[in-house]
Amino acid sequence: MFAHNLLKTARAKHFNLKSFHTSIVTSFDVELTQVRYSNLKRGKYSSITDKHISFFESILSKSRVLTDAADVESYNVDWLKTVRGASKAVLKPKTTEEVSAILRYCNENVLAVCPQGGNTGLVGGSVPVFDEIVLSTALMNEVISINKTSGVLVCQAGCILENLEAKVAEQGLMMPLDLGAKGSCHIGGNISTNAGGIRLLRYGSLHGSVLGVEAVKADGTVVDCLSTLKKDNTGYHLKHLFLGSEGTLGVVTKAAIQCPPKPQAVNVAFLALDSFENVLATFRLARSCLGEILSSFEFMDCDSLMAAVTRLKLQCPVPEDTPFSLLIETSGGNSEHDEAKLSLFLDEATNKGYINDGTLASEPSRIKNLWDLREGITQSLSCDGYVYKYDISLPIEHFYDIVDIMKERLKGTPYIKCCGYGHVGDGNLHLNITAPSFDRNLLNLIEPFVYEWTSKHRGSVSAEHGIGFKKTGVVHFSKSGEALKLMAQIKAIMDPKGILNPYKVLPGDPH
Ligand code: FAD
Ligand code: MLT
Ligand code: ZN
């Protein structure tokens, strides 16, 4: 029988994702991007003047145009505190019409703009590089409609994911995506990064569940692709251009999202394993035994889990020296049926010697405690100082190799942790290396090696976080020259003056 000896004891302490200090580094300590990356050249954009500010105040009102340095600062620094822009103005529109008026004016006046949602992006895409104006969607937070029959939600782009989850739950629905940043990230940011997260295994990518978007192009034109239909083959599927283009092709203002029914029964198993081979064997078994009720298959190595346990002061549900842990979630409509399936799976995995120990939860508070361990890793690693963060897709058989290879390569350097966690079910590894502070020599040891290795194994240099500012120089490892040329042509058509999120996604000069 499955030895869930810790079954009843896992009572992890709650932590607040929003109030938790991501790092001891304050915004003002972060080196300006233009200093750290001193070979970068500012594009030939206009600089913001009092005349421009007066115009923005005339369309938004004074209170929605931030120019005070202290107010603007948090919009200049990314969540990881690794890049810092020097914007002098933040604009907070409430409507599509206001976004359109802002962009029309910026385009005419060649003012660069950085669209920003919840600013939880992990590749430096959400903050300015130089002095781009920040266009924040924070006040575009209206739910427009929820259709209980079709399950379609229509809302503005600035709605916070967790708030949407609560809203659609009232109608017996759920959001098709979930991620650790749900308390802060906006649905428009999720769409613009094509965020993956912990439910992708079950509900697929946003390319499937986003039925339509409304977006504003650089010249202020509103592109209405806000279809709420499941089937619509009328010409080019333009909405996909806005999914994952990270604010370089348009500002997403509204979205229509297909929400699945909220499951009646959710179970979570947190399991201890002693080898990565056993992780893979357990995955194969989970797929065959759990089938349609499997909703997450997340893994973390010992250093990743212990970072969360230690920094967040959470109770560890497996022995503390466990090499690999898995968080497996099932979601379905019938608790008895699901529990029976899960129990059979756990018995078989135990009998085959794949898993050593673990704990099970079916009450919401205990499920949350177990998820906190997995979702808290990102924040906990930030507490070390600086995180070199890699988000790669790999063929499953090579999934963990790079963590051991990297540990060997970094011996003798001042790194603190080199660890791996991620979405095994999607072939997506998060390789993280932490150090007390940014160190150029350490970076040079990690990159481009990590990307060359990923490319050699036919992986992707960005599985879910995107290219942003940090990865424009390595996008060629995953995209052919022809594909990059086509991307540049699309950008030139949609944003000929290059005002939207310059220095991001596309390699080369912005202007
Ligand atoms: P921002 O960070 O504000 O912006 C991200 C990018 O989108 C920027 O390029 C910005 O210019 C652009 N953008 C934002 N809003 C718009 C808009 N309305 N129109 C056009 N462009 C826009 N990501 C995953 O994929 N999976 C995860 O599991 C995951 N977990 C995370 C956990 C934590 C703790 C953190 C901090 C981050 C995590 N992320 C994850 C990364 C991040 O949360 C996602 O990329 C998220 O989708 C970003 O949303 P946001 O609103 O914060 O966007
Ligand atoms: C995750 O899966 O936890 C997120 O993508 C964030 C991260 O990579 O740390
Ligand atoms: Zn992830």
Coordinates of C-alpha atoms and ligand atoms in Angstrom, one line a residue:
M1 CA 0.0 0.0 0.0
F2 CA 1.0 3.6 -0.6
A3 CA 3.0 4.7 2.4
H4 CA 1.5 8.1 3.0
N5 CA 2.9 8.4 6.5
L6 CA 2.9 12.1 6.3
L7 CA -0.6 12.2 4.9
K8 CA -2.3 13.8 7.9
T9 CA 0.5 16.1 9.0
A10 CA 1.3 18.4 6.1
R11 CA 0.0 21.7 7.5
A12 CA 2.1 24.2 5.7
K13 CA 2.0 27.8 6.8
H14 CA 0.2 30.2 4.5
F15 CA 2.2 32.9 2.9
N16 CA 1.0 35.9 1.0
L17 CA 2.4 36.0 -2.6
K18 CA 1.8 39.7 -2.9
S19 CA 3.4 40.9 0.3
F20 CA 6.3 38.6 0.3
H21 CA 9.6 40.4 -0.2
T22 CA 11.0 38.9 -3.4
S23 CA 14.6 39.9 -2.5
I24 CA 16.6 42.0 -0.2
V25 CA 17.4 44.2 -3.2
T26 CA 15.3 47.4 -3.4
S27 CA 14.2 49.0 -6.7
F28 CA 16.7 51.8 -6.3
D29 CA 19.6 49.3 -5.9
V30 CA 19.0 47.8 -9.3
E31 CA 21.5 49.0 -11.9
L32 CA 20.0 50.9 -14.8
T33 CA 19.6 48.6 -17.9
Q34 CA 21.3 51.2 -20.0
V35 CA 24.4 51.1 -17.7
R36 CA 24.5 47.3 -17.3
Y37 CA 24.1 46.7 -21.0
S38 CA 26.2 49.6 -22.0
N39 CA 26.6 48.6 -25.7
L40 CA 22.8 49.2 -26.2
K41 CA 21.9 52.3 -28.2
R42 CA 18.7 54.3 -27.6
G43 CA 16.5 54.3 -30.7
K44 CA 15.8 57.7 -32.4
Y45 CA 12.7 58.4 -30.4
S46 CA 11.6 61.8 -29.1
S47 CA 12.1 62.5 -25.5
I48 CA 9.0 63.3 -23.4
T49 CA 8.3 67.0 -22.8
D50 CA 5.9 69.0 -20.7
K51 CA 3.8 69.5 -23.9
H52 CA 3.4 65.7 -24.2
I53 CA 2.5 65.4 -20.6
S54 CA -0.2 68.1 -20.9
F55 CA -1.7 66.2 -23.8
F56 CA -1.9 63.0 -21.9
E57 CA -3.4 64.8 -18.9
S58 CA -6.0 66.3 -21.2
I59 CA -7.2 62.9 -22.3
L60 CA -6.7 60.9 -19.0
S61 CA -6.9 63.5 -16.3
K62 CA -4.0 64.4 -14.1
S63 CA -4.4 61.6 -11.6
R64 CA -3.9 59.0 -14.3
V65 CA -0.6 60.4 -15.6
L66 CA 2.2 59.6 -13.1
T67 CA 5.4 61.7 -13.4
D68 CA 6.6 61.9 -9.9
A69 CA 9.9 59.9 -9.7
A70 CA 8.8 58.0 -6.6
D71 CA 5.5 57.0 -8.2
V72 CA 7.1 56.0 -11.5
E73 CA 9.9 53.9 -9.9
S74 CA 8.1 50.6 -9.4
Y75 CA 7.0 50.6 -13.0
N76 CA 10.7 50.9 -14.1
V77 CA 11.9 47.8 -12.3
D78 CA 11.0 44.2 -13.1
W79 CA 9.7 41.6 -10.6
L80 CA 13.1 39.8 -10.4
K81 CA 14.8 43.1 -9.8
T82 CA 17.3 42.5 -12.6
V83 CA 16.5 45.3 -15.1
R84 CA 15.7 49.0 -14.6
G85 CA 14.4 51.5 -17.0
A86 CA 14.4 55.3 -16.8
S87 CA 10.9 56.2 -17.8
K88 CA 9.6 59.5 -16.7
A89 CA 5.9 58.9 -17.2
V90 CA 3.3 56.2 -16.6
L91 CA -0.1 56.4 -18.3
K92 CA -3.1 54.6 -16.9
P93 CA -6.0 54.5 -19.4
K94 CA -9.3 53.0 -18.5
T95 CA -10.8 52.4 -22.0
T96 CA -9.8 51.1 -25.4
E97 CA -10.6 54.6 -26.8
E98 CA -8.0 56.1 -24.4
V99 CA -5.4 53.6 -25.4
S100 CA -6.1 54.4 -29.0
A101 CA -5.7 58.1 -28.4
I102 CA -2.5 57.6 -26.5
L103 CA -0.9 55.4 -29.2
R104 CA -2.1 57.6 -32.1
Y105 CA -0.3 60.6 -30.4
C106 CA 2.8 58.6 -29.5
N107 CA 3.1 57.3 -33.1
E108 CA 2.7 60.8 -34.5
N109 CA 5.3 62.2 -32.1
V110 CA 7.6 59.1 -32.3
L111 CA 7.4 58.5 -28.6
A112 CA 8.3 54.9 -27.6
V113 CA 5.8 53.0 -25.4
C114 CA 6.2 50.0 -23.0
P115 CA 2.9 48.2 -22.4
Q116 CA 2.7 46.9 -18.8
G117 CA 0.3 44.6 -17.1
G118 CA 1.0 43.2 -13.6
N119 CA 4.8 43.5 -14.2
T120 CA 5.4 39.9 -13.2
G121 CA 7.2 39.0 -16.5
L122 CA 10.5 37.2 -16.0
V123 CA 12.4 38.3 -19.1
G124 CA 12.6 42.0 -18.7
G125 CA 9.9 42.7 -21.3
S126 CA 7.5 44.6 -19.1
V127 CA 9.7 47.5 -18.1
P128 CA 11.3 50.2 -20.2
V129 CA 14.9 49.8 -21.3
F130 CA 15.6 53.6 -21.7
D131 CA 12.8 56.2 -21.2
E132 CA 9.9 54.6 -23.0
I133 CA 6.5 55.7 -21.6
V134 CA 4.8 53.0 -19.6
L135 CA 1.3 52.3 -20.6
S136 CA -0.2 50.4 -17.7
T137 CA -3.4 48.4 -18.0
A138 CA -4.0 48.4 -14.2
L139 CA -7.2 50.4 -14.5
M140 CA -8.6 48.4 -17.4
N141 CA -10.1 45.9 -15.0
E142 CA -13.8 45.4 -16.0
V143 CA -15.4 42.0 -16.5
I144 CA -17.7 42.6 -19.5
S145 CA -19.7 39.4 -19.6
I146 CA -19.7 35.7 -18.5
N147 CA -21.9 33.4 -20.5
K148 CA -22.7 30.4 -18.2
T149 CA -23.9 28.3 -21.1
S150 CA -21.0 28.7 -23.5
G151 CA -18.5 29.3 -20.7
V152 CA -17.1 32.4 -22.4
L153 CA -15.7 35.2 -20.4
V154 CA -15.2 38.6 -22.0
C155 CA -13.1 41.2 -20.0
Q156 CA -10.7 44.0 -20.2
A157 CA -7.0 43.3 -20.4
G158 CA -6.1 44.6 -17.0
C159 CA -8.2 42.1 -15.0
I160 CA -6.0 40.3 -12.5
L161 CA -6.0 36.5 -13.1
E162 CA -6.9 35.6 -9.6
N163 CA -9.9 38.0 -9.6
L164 CA -11.1 36.5 -12.8
E165 CA -10.8 33.0 -11.3
A166 CA -13.0 34.1 -8.4
K167 CA -15.5 35.8 -10.8
V168 CA -16.0 32.8 -13.1
A169 CA -16.1 30.4 -10.1
E170 CA -19.4 32.1 -9.2
Q171 CA -20.8 30.7 -12.4
G172 CA -19.4 27.2 -11.9
L173 CA -16.4 27.9 -14.3
M174 CA -12.7 28.2 -13.9
M175 CA -9.9 30.0 -15.8
P176 CA -8.1 27.7 -18.2
L177 CA -4.7 28.9 -16.9
D178 CA -3.1 29.2 -13.5
L179 CA 0.3 30.4 -12.4
G180 CA 2.2 31.4 -9.3
A181 CA 1.8 35.1 -10.2
K182 CA -2.0 34.9 -10.4
G183 CA -2.4 37.5 -7.6
S184 CA -0.7 40.2 -9.7
C185 CA -0.5 39.2 -13.4
H186 CA -3.2 40.6 -15.8
I187 CA -5.0 38.6 -18.4
G188 CA -3.6 40.9 -21.1
G189 CA -0.1 40.2 -19.8
N190 CA -0.9 36.4 -19.9
I191 CA -2.1 36.7 -23.5
S192 CA 0.8 38.9 -24.5
T193 CA 3.3 36.4 -23.1
N194 CA 1.2 33.3 -24.1
A195 CA 1.7 32.2 -20.5
G196 CA 1.8 28.5 -19.8
G197 CA 1.6 27.7 -16.1
I198 CA 0.5 24.7 -14.2
R199 CA -2.7 23.7 -16.0
L200 CA -1.5 23.7 -19.6
L201 CA -1.1 19.9 -19.5
R202 CA -4.9 19.6 -19.1
Y203 CA -6.4 22.7 -20.7
G204 CA -3.8 23.4 -23.5
S205 CA -2.2 26.7 -24.4
L206 CA -3.9 30.1 -24.7
H207 CA -3.9 29.7 -28.4
G208 CA -6.7 27.3 -27.9
S209 CA -8.6 29.0 -25.1
V210 CA -8.4 32.6 -26.1
L211 CA -11.3 32.9 -28.6
G212 CA -10.8 36.5 -29.4
V213 CA -8.9 39.7 -28.6
E214 CA -9.4 43.4 -29.2
A215 CA -6.0 45.2 -29.6
V216 CA -4.8 48.6 -30.5
K217 CA -2.1 48.9 -33.1
A218 CA 0.8 51.4 -32.8
D219 CA -1.0 54.0 -34.9
G220 CA -4.1 53.9 -32.7
T221 CA -6.2 51.7 -34.9
V222 CA -8.5 49.4 -32.9
V223 CA -8.4 45.8 -34.3
D224 CA -11.6 44.1 -33.3
C225 CA -11.0 40.3 -33.3
L226 CA -13.1 39.9 -30.2
S227 CA -14.9 36.8 -31.4
T228 CA -16.6 34.7 -28.8
L229 CA -17.2 31.8 -31.2
K230 CA -15.5 28.5 -30.8
K231 CA -15.4 28.0 -34.6
D232 CA -14.5 30.9 -36.9
N233 CA -12.5 30.2 -40.0
T234 CA -12.9 33.5 -41.7
G235 CA -9.5 34.3 -43.1
Y236 CA -6.3 34.8 -41.3
H237 CA -6.4 34.0 -37.5
L238 CA -5.1 37.5 -36.6
K239 CA -5.7 37.1 -32.9
H240 CA -2.8 34.7 -32.7
L241 CA -0.4 37.6 -33.7
F242 CA -1.1 39.2 -30.4
L243 CA -0.7 36.0 -28.4
G244 CA 3.0 35.9 -27.2
S245 CA 4.1 39.0 -29.1
E246 CA 4.9 40.7 -25.8
G247 CA 3.5 44.1 -26.6
T248 CA 5.5 44.6 -29.8
L249 CA 2.6 44.4 -32.2
G250 CA -0.2 46.0 -30.3
V251 CA -1.8 46.6 -27.0
V252 CA -4.3 44.0 -26.0
T253 CA -7.4 45.8 -24.6
K254 CA -10.0 43.1 -24.3
A255 CA -10.2 39.3 -24.5
A256 CA -12.7 36.5 -24.9
I257 CA -11.8 33.3 -23.1
Q258 CA -13.2 29.9 -23.1
C259 CA -13.5 28.8 -19.5
P260 CA -14.0 25.1 -18.6
P261 CA -16.4 23.9 -15.9
K262 CA -15.0 24.1 -12.4
P263 CA -14.1 20.5 -11.3
Q264 CA -16.1 19.0 -8.5
A265 CA -13.3 17.0 -7.1
V266 CA -9.6 17.9 -6.9
N267 CA -6.8 15.8 -5.3
V268 CA -3.2 16.5 -4.9
A269 CA -0.4 14.0 -4.3
F270 CA 3.0 15.2 -3.2
L271 CA 5.5 12.4 -3.8
A272 CA 9.1 11.7 -3.0
L273 CA 11.3 10.0 -5.6
D274 CA 15.0 9.1 -5.6
S275 CA 15.9 9.4 -9.2
F276 CA 14.9 11.3 -12.3
E277 CA 14.3 7.9 -14.1
N278 CA 11.6 7.3 -11.5
V279 CA 10.1 10.7 -12.3
L280 CA 9.8 9.7 -15.9
A281 CA 8.4 6.3 -15.1
T282 CA 5.9 7.9 -12.7
F283 CA 4.8 10.3 -15.5
R284 CA 4.2 7.4 -17.9
L285 CA 2.2 5.6 -15.3
A286 CA 0.2 8.7 -14.3
R287 CA -0.7 9.3 -18.0
S288 CA -2.0 5.7 -18.4
C289 CA -3.7 5.3 -14.9
L290 CA -5.1 8.8 -14.5
G291 CA -5.9 9.7 -18.1
E292 CA -8.4 12.5 -18.4
I293 CA -8.4 13.5 -14.7
L294 CA -4.6 14.3 -14.7
S295 CA -4.5 18.1 -14.4
S296 CA -0.9 18.8 -13.3
F297 CA 2.4 17.0 -13.2
E298 CA 5.0 19.3 -11.6
F299 CA 8.4 18.4 -10.4
M300 CA 11.1 20.0 -8.2
D301 CA 14.5 18.9 -7.2
C302 CA 15.8 19.0 -3.6
D303 CA 17.3 22.5 -3.7
S304 CA 14.2 24.0 -5.3
L305 CA 11.9 22.5 -2.8
M306 CA 14.1 23.3 0.2
A307 CA 14.4 26.9 -1.0
A308 CA 10.6 27.2 -0.6
V309 CA 10.5 25.3 2.6
T310 CA 13.2 27.4 4.2
R311 CA 12.5 30.8 2.9
L312 CA 8.7 30.6 3.2
K313 CA 8.9 28.6 6.4
L314 CA 6.6 25.9 5.1
Q315 CA 6.3 22.4 6.4
C316 CA 8.1 19.9 4.1
P317 CA 5.8 17.0 3.3
V318 CA 8.6 14.7 2.3
P319 CA 12.0 13.9 3.9
E320 CA 14.2 16.9 3.5
D321 CA 16.9 15.1 1.5
T322 CA 14.5 13.8 -1.1
P323 CA 16.2 14.2 -4.5
F324 CA 13.1 14.7 -6.5
S325 CA 9.5 15.6 -5.6
L326 CA 6.4 15.5 -7.7
L327 CA 3.1 17.4 -7.3
I328 CA 0.4 15.5 -9.1
E329 CA -3.1 17.0 -9.4
T330 CA -6.2 15.3 -10.5
S331 CA -9.4 17.2 -11.3
G332 CA -12.7 15.6 -12.2
G333 CA -16.4 15.4 -11.6
N334 CA -16.7 12.5 -9.2
S335 CA -14.6 12.3 -6.1
E336 CA -15.1 8.6 -5.5
H337 CA -14.1 7.7 -9.0
D338 CA -11.1 10.0 -9.0
E339 CA -9.9 8.9 -5.6
A340 CA -10.1 5.2 -6.7
K341 CA -8.1 6.0 -9.8
L342 CA -5.5 7.9 -7.8
S343 CA -5.2 5.2 -5.2
L344 CA -4.6 2.5 -7.9
F345 CA -2.0 4.7 -9.5
L346 CA -0.2 5.3 -6.1
D347 CA -0.3 1.6 -5.2
E348 CA 1.2 0.7 -8.5
A349 CA 3.9 3.4 -8.4
T350 CA 4.8 2.3 -4.9
N351 CA 4.8 -1.4 -5.8
K352 CA 7.0 -0.7 -8.8
G353 CA 9.4 1.2 -6.5
Y354 CA 9.0 4.5 -8.3
I355 CA 7.9 6.5 -5.3
N356 CA 9.2 6.3 -1.7
D357 CA 7.0 8.5 0.3
G358 CA 4.4 11.2 0.0
T359 CA 1.2 12.9 1.1
L360 CA -2.3 13.3 -0.3
A361 CA -4.7 16.2 0.0
S362 CA -8.3 16.7 -1.1
E363 CA -9.4 19.6 1.2
P364 CA -8.9 23.0 -0.4
S365 CA -6.7 24.4 2.4
R366 CA -4.3 21.4 2.4
I367 CA -4.2 21.4 -1.4
K368 CA -3.2 25.1 -1.3
N369 CA -0.5 24.3 1.2
L370 CA 1.0 21.8 -1.1
W371 CA 0.7 24.1 -4.1
D372 CA 2.4 26.9 -2.1
L373 CA 5.5 24.8 -1.9
R374 CA 5.7 24.5 -5.7
E375 CA 4.5 28.0 -6.5
G376 CA 6.7 29.6 -3.9
I377 CA 10.0 28.4 -5.4
T378 CA 10.3 31.4 -7.7
Q379 CA 10.1 33.9 -4.9
S380 CA 12.3 31.9 -2.6
L381 CA 15.1 31.7 -5.1
S382 CA 15.0 35.5 -5.5
C383 CA 15.9 35.9 -1.9
D384 CA 19.5 34.6 -2.6
G385 CA 20.1 37.9 -4.5
Y386 CA 20.4 37.5 -8.3
V387 CA 18.7 34.7 -10.3
Y388 CA 19.9 33.5 -13.7
K389 CA 16.7 32.1 -14.9
Y390 CA 16.3 29.7 -17.8
D391 CA 13.0 28.5 -19.1
I392 CA 13.6 25.8 -21.7
S393 CA 11.7 23.1 -23.5
L394 CA 13.5 19.8 -23.9
P395 CA 12.8 16.3 -25.2
I396 CA 11.7 14.6 -22.0
E397 CA 14.6 12.1 -21.9
H398 CA 17.1 15.0 -21.6
F399 CA 15.0 17.0 -19.2
Y400 CA 17.2 17.1 -16.1
D401 CA 20.7 16.5 -17.6
I402 CA 21.5 20.2 -17.9
V403 CA 21.1 20.8 -14.2
D404 CA 23.9 18.3 -13.4
I405 CA 26.0 19.5 -16.3
M406 CA 25.7 23.1 -15.1
K407 CA 26.6 22.2 -11.5
E408 CA 29.8 20.6 -12.8
R409 CA 30.6 23.6 -15.0
L410 CA 30.1 26.2 -12.2
K411 CA 32.2 24.5 -9.6
G412 CA 34.5 27.0 -7.9
T413 CA 32.3 30.0 -8.9
P414 CA 30.3 32.1 -6.4
Y415 CA 27.0 30.6 -7.3
I416 CA 24.6 29.6 -4.4
K417 CA 22.1 27.2 -6.0
C418 CA 21.8 25.5 -9.3
C419 CA 18.5 23.8 -9.4
G420 CA 15.6 22.6 -11.6
Y421 CA 11.9 22.5 -11.3
G422 CA 9.0 22.8 -13.8
H423 CA 6.3 21.3 -15.8
V424 CA 7.4 17.8 -16.7
G425 CA 4.1 17.1 -18.4
D426 CA 4.9 19.9 -20.9
G427 CA 8.7 19.1 -21.3
N428 CA 9.4 22.5 -19.7
L429 CA 12.4 22.8 -17.3
H430 CA 13.1 25.9 -15.2
L431 CA 16.8 25.8 -14.6
N432 CA 17.7 28.5 -12.0
I433 CA 21.1 29.5 -10.8
T434 CA 21.3 31.9 -7.9
A435 CA 24.2 34.1 -6.7
P436 CA 24.6 36.9 -4.2
S437 CA 24.6 39.5 -6.9
F438 CA 24.9 39.9 -10.7
D439 CA 28.3 38.6 -11.9
R440 CA 29.3 39.1 -15.5
N441 CA 31.9 36.2 -15.3
L442 CA 29.3 33.8 -14.0
L443 CA 26.9 34.9 -16.7
N444 CA 29.6 34.2 -19.4
L445 CA 30.0 30.7 -18.0
I446 CA 26.3 30.0 -18.2
E447 CA 25.5 31.7 -21.5
P448 CA 25.7 31.0 -24.4
F449 CA 26.5 27.4 -23.2
V450 CA 23.0 26.7 -21.9
Y451 CA 21.4 27.9 -25.2
E452 CA 23.8 26.0 -27.4
W453 CA 23.1 22.8 -25.3
T454 CA 19.4 23.4 -25.6
S455 CA 19.6 24.0 -29.3
K456 CA 21.8 20.9 -29.8
H457 CA 19.0 18.8 -28.2
R458 CA 16.4 20.5 -30.4
G459 CA 14.8 22.3 -27.4
S460 CA 13.4 25.8 -27.2
V461 CA 15.3 28.7 -25.5
S462 CA 11.9 29.9 -24.2
A463 CA 9.2 27.5 -23.3
E464 CA 6.8 29.9 -21.7
H465 CA 8.3 33.2 -20.3
G466 CA 9.0 34.7 -23.8
I467 CA 12.0 36.6 -25.2
G468 CA 11.4 40.0 -23.6
F469 CA 14.6 42.1 -23.4
K470 CA 16.9 39.5 -22.0
K471 CA 16.7 36.9 -24.8
T472 CA 16.7 38.8 -28.0
G473 CA 20.3 37.8 -28.6
V474 CA 19.5 34.1 -28.4
V475 CA 16.2 33.8 -30.2
H476 CA 18.1 32.5 -33.3
F477 CA 18.8 29.3 -31.4
S478 CA 15.2 28.5 -31.7
K479 CA 14.0 30.4 -34.8
S480 CA 15.4 30.1 -38.3
G481 CA 16.8 33.1 -40.2
E482 CA 13.7 33.0 -42.5
A483 CA 11.3 32.9 -39.6
L484 CA 13.1 35.9 -37.9
K485 CA 12.9 37.9 -41.2
L486 CA 9.2 37.3 -41.4
M487 CA 8.8 38.4 -37.8
A488 CA 10.6 41.6 -38.7
Q489 CA 8.4 42.1 -41.7
I490 CA 5.2 41.7 -39.6
K491 CA 6.6 44.2 -37.1
A492 CA 7.3 46.7 -39.9
I493 CA 3.7 46.4 -41.2
M494 CA 2.1 46.7 -37.8
D495 CA 4.4 49.2 -36.2
P496 CA 6.5 51.0 -38.9
K497 CA 8.0 53.5 -36.5
G498 CA 8.9 50.8 -34.0
I499 CA 7.3 52.6 -31.0
L500 CA 5.9 49.5 -29.3
N501 CA 8.1 47.9 -26.8
P502 CA 11.4 48.5 -28.6
Y503 CA 14.5 46.5 -27.7
K504 CA 12.2 43.5 -27.0
V505 CA 11.6 40.2 -28.8
L506 CA 13.2 41.0 -32.1
P507 CA 17.0 41.0 -32.4
G508 CA 18.8 44.0 -33.8
D509 CA 18.2 47.8 -33.7
P510 CA 14.6 48.9 -33.0
H511 CA 14.5 51.9 -35.3
Ligands
FAD1 P1 3.8 42.0 -17.6 O1 4.9 41.4 -16.8 O2 3.4 43.3 -17.2 O3 4.2 42.0 -19.1 C1 4.7 40.9 -19.8 C2 4.9 41.3 -21.3 O4 3.6 41.4 -21.9 C3 5.7 42.5 -21.6 O5 6.4 42.4 -22.7 C4 4.6 43.6 -21.7 O6 5.0 44.7 -22.5 C5 3.5 42.8 -22.4 N1 2.1 43.2 -22.0 C6 1.5 43.2 -20.8 N2 0.3 43.6 -20.9 C7 0.0 43.8 -22.2 C8 -1.1 44.2 -23.0 N3 -2.3 44.4 -22.5 N4 -1.0 44.3 -24.3 C9 0.2 44.1 -25.0 N5 1.3 43.7 -24.3 C10 1.2 43.6 -23.0 N6 4.8 32.5 -16.7 C11 4.4 31.4 -17.3 O7 4.3 31.3 -18.5 N7 4.1 30.3 -16.5 C12 4.2 30.3 -15.2 O8 4.0 29.3 -14.5 C13 4.7 31.5 -14.6 N8 4.8 31.6 -13.2 C14 5.2 32.7 -12.6 C15 5.3 32.7 -11.3 C16 5.8 33.9 -10.6 C17 5.9 33.9 -9.2 C18 6.2 35.0 -11.4 C19 6.7 36.3 -10.8 C20 6.0 35.0 -12.8 C21 5.6 33.8 -13.4 N9 5.4 33.7 -14.8 C22 5.0 32.6 -15.4 C23 5.8 34.9 -15.6 C24 4.6 35.9 -15.7 O9 3.8 35.9 -14.7 C25 3.8 35.8 -17.0 O10 4.6 36.0 -18.0 C26 2.6 36.6 -17.0 O11 1.8 36.2 -18.1 C27 2.8 38.1 -17.2 O12 1.7 38.8 -17.0 P2 1.7 40.4 -16.5 O13 0.4 40.9 -16.5 O14 2.5 40.5 -15.2 O15 2.6 41.0 -17.7
MLT2 C1 7.0 28.5 -12.6 O1 6.7 27.5 -13.3 O2 7.1 28.4 -11.4 C2 7.2 29.8 -13.3 O3 7.3 29.6 -14.7 C3 8.1 30.7 -12.7 C4 9.6 30.3 -12.7 O4 10.1 29.8 -13.7 O5 10.2 30.5 -11.7
ZN3 ZN 6.7 27.7 -15.4

